Amino acid sequence: MYQILLILHSLNRWLVLMSLLFTIYICWQGYRSKKVFSGFDNTARHLTATISHIQLLLGLYLYMISPIVKFNVAEVEGTALVSEHLFFRLAHISLMVISVVLITIGSAKTKRAESDQLKFKTVLLWFSIALLVILIAIPWPFSPLAIRPYFRSF
Ligand code: HEM
């Protein structure tokens, strides 16, 4: 179960990133060209929020069963700034929960925004900040915080 969740959580990170980038891009285009906030834009907003919620659920489940979170295993001397245990136990979960909250608030505010321009602006602001936080908190192969592969396979 742990391996399956880890693979799904790793793969879904690409969906989170692609949906965020795509929605930010179309909203930037819409805002610049003063377009109407269409059904397509709205679906992209909704889908992006849903994908991030799925990632949150996968992450929470992983958090409960991960040996890295449970045990502070002594690590081989490395260049990481924090131990993997601390990173996943505190930093990763906090930053990622914050980013999903930002996406959720942004998504809800967009629904209530009165003008099309304001809808585009709201998505742009909240989703961009969330993207930045996510990029920092992902354990990239080049991250100084924790190192994980780009892809995991079954
Ligand atoms: C947008 C949100 C998130 C993204 C993009 C993300 C991304 C990732 C990535 C890329 C990994 C490395 C997977 C691998 O080893 O191949 C990872 C690991 C992990 N994530 Fe997340 N994550 C997110 C949210 C969360 C949340 C909210 C939690 C906890 C509630 C969480 C808990 C974990 C844990 C525990 C691991 C490491 C498990 C282990 O190695 O044993 N993640 N995450």
Coordinates of C-alpha atoms and ligand atoms in Angstrom, one line a residue:
M1 CA 0.0 0.0 0.0
Y2 CA 2.8 2.4 1.0
Q3 CA 4.6 1.8 -2.4
I4 CA 1.4 2.3 -4.4
L5 CA 0.5 5.5 -2.5
L6 CA 4.1 6.8 -3.0
I7 CA 3.9 6.2 -6.7
L8 CA 0.5 7.8 -7.1
H9 CA 1.5 10.8 -5.0
S10 CA 4.7 11.2 -7.0
L11 CA 2.8 10.9 -10.4
N12 CA 0.0 13.2 -9.3
R13 CA 2.5 16.0 -8.6
W14 CA 2.8 16.4 -12.4
L15 CA -1.0 16.8 -12.8
V16 CA -1.0 19.4 -10.0
L17 CA 1.8 21.3 -11.6
M18 CA 0.4 21.1 -15.2
S19 CA -3.1 22.0 -14.2
L20 CA -1.8 25.0 -12.2
L21 CA 0.4 26.2 -15.0
F22 CA -2.3 25.7 -17.6
T23 CA -5.0 27.6 -15.6
I24 CA -2.6 30.4 -14.8
Y25 CA -1.7 30.7 -18.5
I26 CA -5.3 30.8 -19.8
C27 CA -6.3 33.3 -17.0
W28 CA -3.3 35.5 -17.9
Q29 CA -4.4 35.4 -21.5
G30 CA -8.0 36.2 -20.5
Y31 CA -7.0 39.0 -18.2
R32 CA -4.6 40.6 -20.8
S33 CA -7.2 40.4 -23.6
K34 CA -10.1 41.4 -21.4
K35 CA -12.0 38.2 -22.4
V36 CA -15.2 36.8 -20.8
F37 CA -14.5 34.3 -18.0
S38 CA -15.9 31.3 -20.0
G39 CA -17.2 27.9 -18.9
F40 CA -13.8 26.5 -20.0
D41 CA -11.9 28.8 -17.7
N42 CA -14.2 27.9 -14.9
T43 CA -13.8 24.1 -15.6
A44 CA -10.0 24.6 -15.5
R45 CA -10.2 26.4 -12.2
H46 CA -12.4 23.7 -10.7
L47 CA -10.3 20.8 -12.0
T48 CA -7.1 22.4 -10.7
A49 CA -8.6 22.7 -7.2
T50 CA -9.9 19.1 -7.4
I51 CA -6.5 17.7 -8.5
S52 CA -4.8 19.5 -5.6
H53 CA -7.4 18.1 -3.2
I54 CA -6.7 14.5 -4.4
Q55 CA -3.0 15.2 -3.8
L56 CA -3.8 16.4 -0.3
L57 CA -5.7 13.2 0.4
L58 CA -2.9 11.0 -1.0
G59 CA -0.4 13.0 1.0
L60 CA -2.4 12.7 4.3
Y61 CA -2.7 8.9 3.9
L62 CA 1.0 8.6 3.0
Y63 CA 1.9 10.8 6.0
M64 CA 0.1 8.3 8.4
I65 CA 2.0 5.2 7.1
S66 CA 5.3 6.5 5.9
P67 CA 8.3 5.1 7.7
I68 CA 10.3 8.3 6.9
V69 CA 7.7 10.3 8.9
K70 CA 7.5 7.8 11.7
F71 CA 11.1 7.1 12.4
N72 CA 14.1 9.4 12.6
V73 CA 16.5 7.1 10.8
A74 CA 20.1 8.1 11.0
E75 CA 21.1 9.2 7.6
V76 CA 24.4 8.8 5.7
E77 CA 26.4 12.0 5.7
G78 CA 24.9 14.2 2.9
T79 CA 24.5 17.7 1.7
A80 CA 20.8 18.1 2.7
L81 CA 20.0 21.1 5.0
V82 CA 17.5 19.2 7.1
S83 CA 16.9 15.4 7.7
E84 CA 14.4 13.7 5.5
H85 CA 12.4 12.9 8.6
L86 CA 12.1 16.6 9.6
F87 CA 11.5 17.6 6.0
F88 CA 8.5 15.3 5.5
R89 CA 7.3 15.4 9.0
L90 CA 7.1 19.2 9.2
A91 CA 8.2 21.3 6.2
H92 CA 6.6 19.3 3.4
I93 CA 3.2 18.9 5.0
S94 CA 3.0 22.5 6.3
L95 CA 3.9 24.1 3.0
M96 CA 1.8 21.8 1.0
V97 CA -1.3 22.2 3.2
I98 CA -0.8 26.0 2.9
S99 CA -0.6 25.7 -0.9
V100 CA -3.8 23.7 -1.1
V101 CA -5.6 26.1 1.2
L102 CA -4.4 29.0 -1.0
I103 CA -5.8 27.2 -4.1
T104 CA -9.1 26.5 -2.3
I105 CA -9.5 30.1 -1.1
G106 CA -8.6 31.4 -4.6
S107 CA -11.0 29.1 -6.2
A108 CA -13.9 30.0 -3.9
K109 CA -13.2 33.8 -4.2
T110 CA -13.2 33.4 -8.0
K111 CA -16.7 31.9 -8.0
R112 CA -18.0 34.9 -6.0
A113 CA -16.0 37.6 -8.0
E114 CA -18.4 40.0 -9.7
S115 CA -16.6 40.9 -13.0
D116 CA -14.7 38.7 -15.5
Q117 CA -11.6 40.7 -15.0
L118 CA -11.7 40.2 -11.3
K119 CA -12.2 36.4 -11.7
F120 CA -9.1 36.2 -13.9
K121 CA -7.1 38.4 -11.4
T122 CA -8.2 36.3 -8.4
V123 CA -7.1 33.0 -10.0
L124 CA -3.8 34.6 -11.1
L125 CA -3.0 35.9 -7.7
W126 CA -3.9 32.9 -5.5
F127 CA -2.9 30.1 -7.9
S128 CA 0.5 31.7 -8.6
I129 CA 1.4 32.1 -4.9
A130 CA 0.3 28.4 -4.4
L131 CA 2.5 27.3 -7.4
L132 CA 5.5 29.1 -5.9
V133 CA 5.1 27.4 -2.5
I134 CA 4.6 24.0 -4.2
L135 CA 7.7 24.4 -6.3
I136 CA 9.7 25.1 -3.1
A137 CA 8.3 22.2 -1.1
I138 CA 8.6 19.5 -3.8
P139 CA 11.6 17.2 -3.0
W140 CA 13.2 17.7 -6.5
P141 CA 16.3 15.7 -7.4
F142 CA 18.2 19.1 -7.1
S143 CA 16.5 20.3 -3.9
P144 CA 18.7 21.3 -1.0
L145 CA 15.9 20.1 1.4
A146 CA 15.1 16.5 0.4
I147 CA 15.9 14.5 -2.8
R148 CA 13.4 12.3 -4.6
P149 CA 13.2 11.1 -8.3
Y150 CA 11.2 12.9 -10.9
F151 CA 9.3 9.6 -11.7
R152 CA 8.5 6.4 -9.9
S153 CA 7.1 3.4 -11.7
F154 CA 5.0 0.4 -10.7
Ligands
HEM1 C1 0.4 20.0 -3.9 C2 0.7 19.2 -2.9 C3 1.8 18.2 -2.9 C4 2.8 17.8 -3.8 C5 3.0 18.4 -5.2 C6 3.6 16.8 -3.2 C7 4.7 16.2 -3.8 C8 5.4 15.2 -3.3 C9 6.5 14.5 -4.0 C10 7.0 14.8 -5.4 C11 7.0 13.6 -3.1 C12 8.1 12.6 -3.4 C13 7.6 11.2 -3.8 C14 8.6 10.2 -4.1 O1 9.3 9.8 -3.1 O2 8.8 9.9 -5.2 C15 6.2 13.7 -1.9 C16 6.5 12.9 -0.8 C17 5.7 12.9 0.3 N1 4.6 13.7 0.5 FE1 3.9 15.1 -0.7 N2 3.1 16.5 -2.0 C18 2.0 17.3 -1.7 C19 1.3 17.4 -0.6 C20 1.5 16.6 0.5 C21 0.7 16.7 1.7 C22 -0.4 17.7 2.0 C23 1.2 15.7 2.6 C24 0.9 15.4 4.0 C25 -0.3 15.6 4.5 C26 2.3 15.1 1.9 C27 3.0 14.0 2.4 C28 4.1 13.4 1.8 C29 4.9 12.4 2.4 C30 4.7 11.8 3.8 C31 5.9 12.1 1.5 C32 7.1 11.1 1.7 C33 6.7 9.7 1.9 C34 7.9 8.8 2.1 O3 8.9 9.0 1.4 O4 7.8 7.9 2.9 N3 2.4 15.6 0.6 N4 5.3 14.6 -2.0

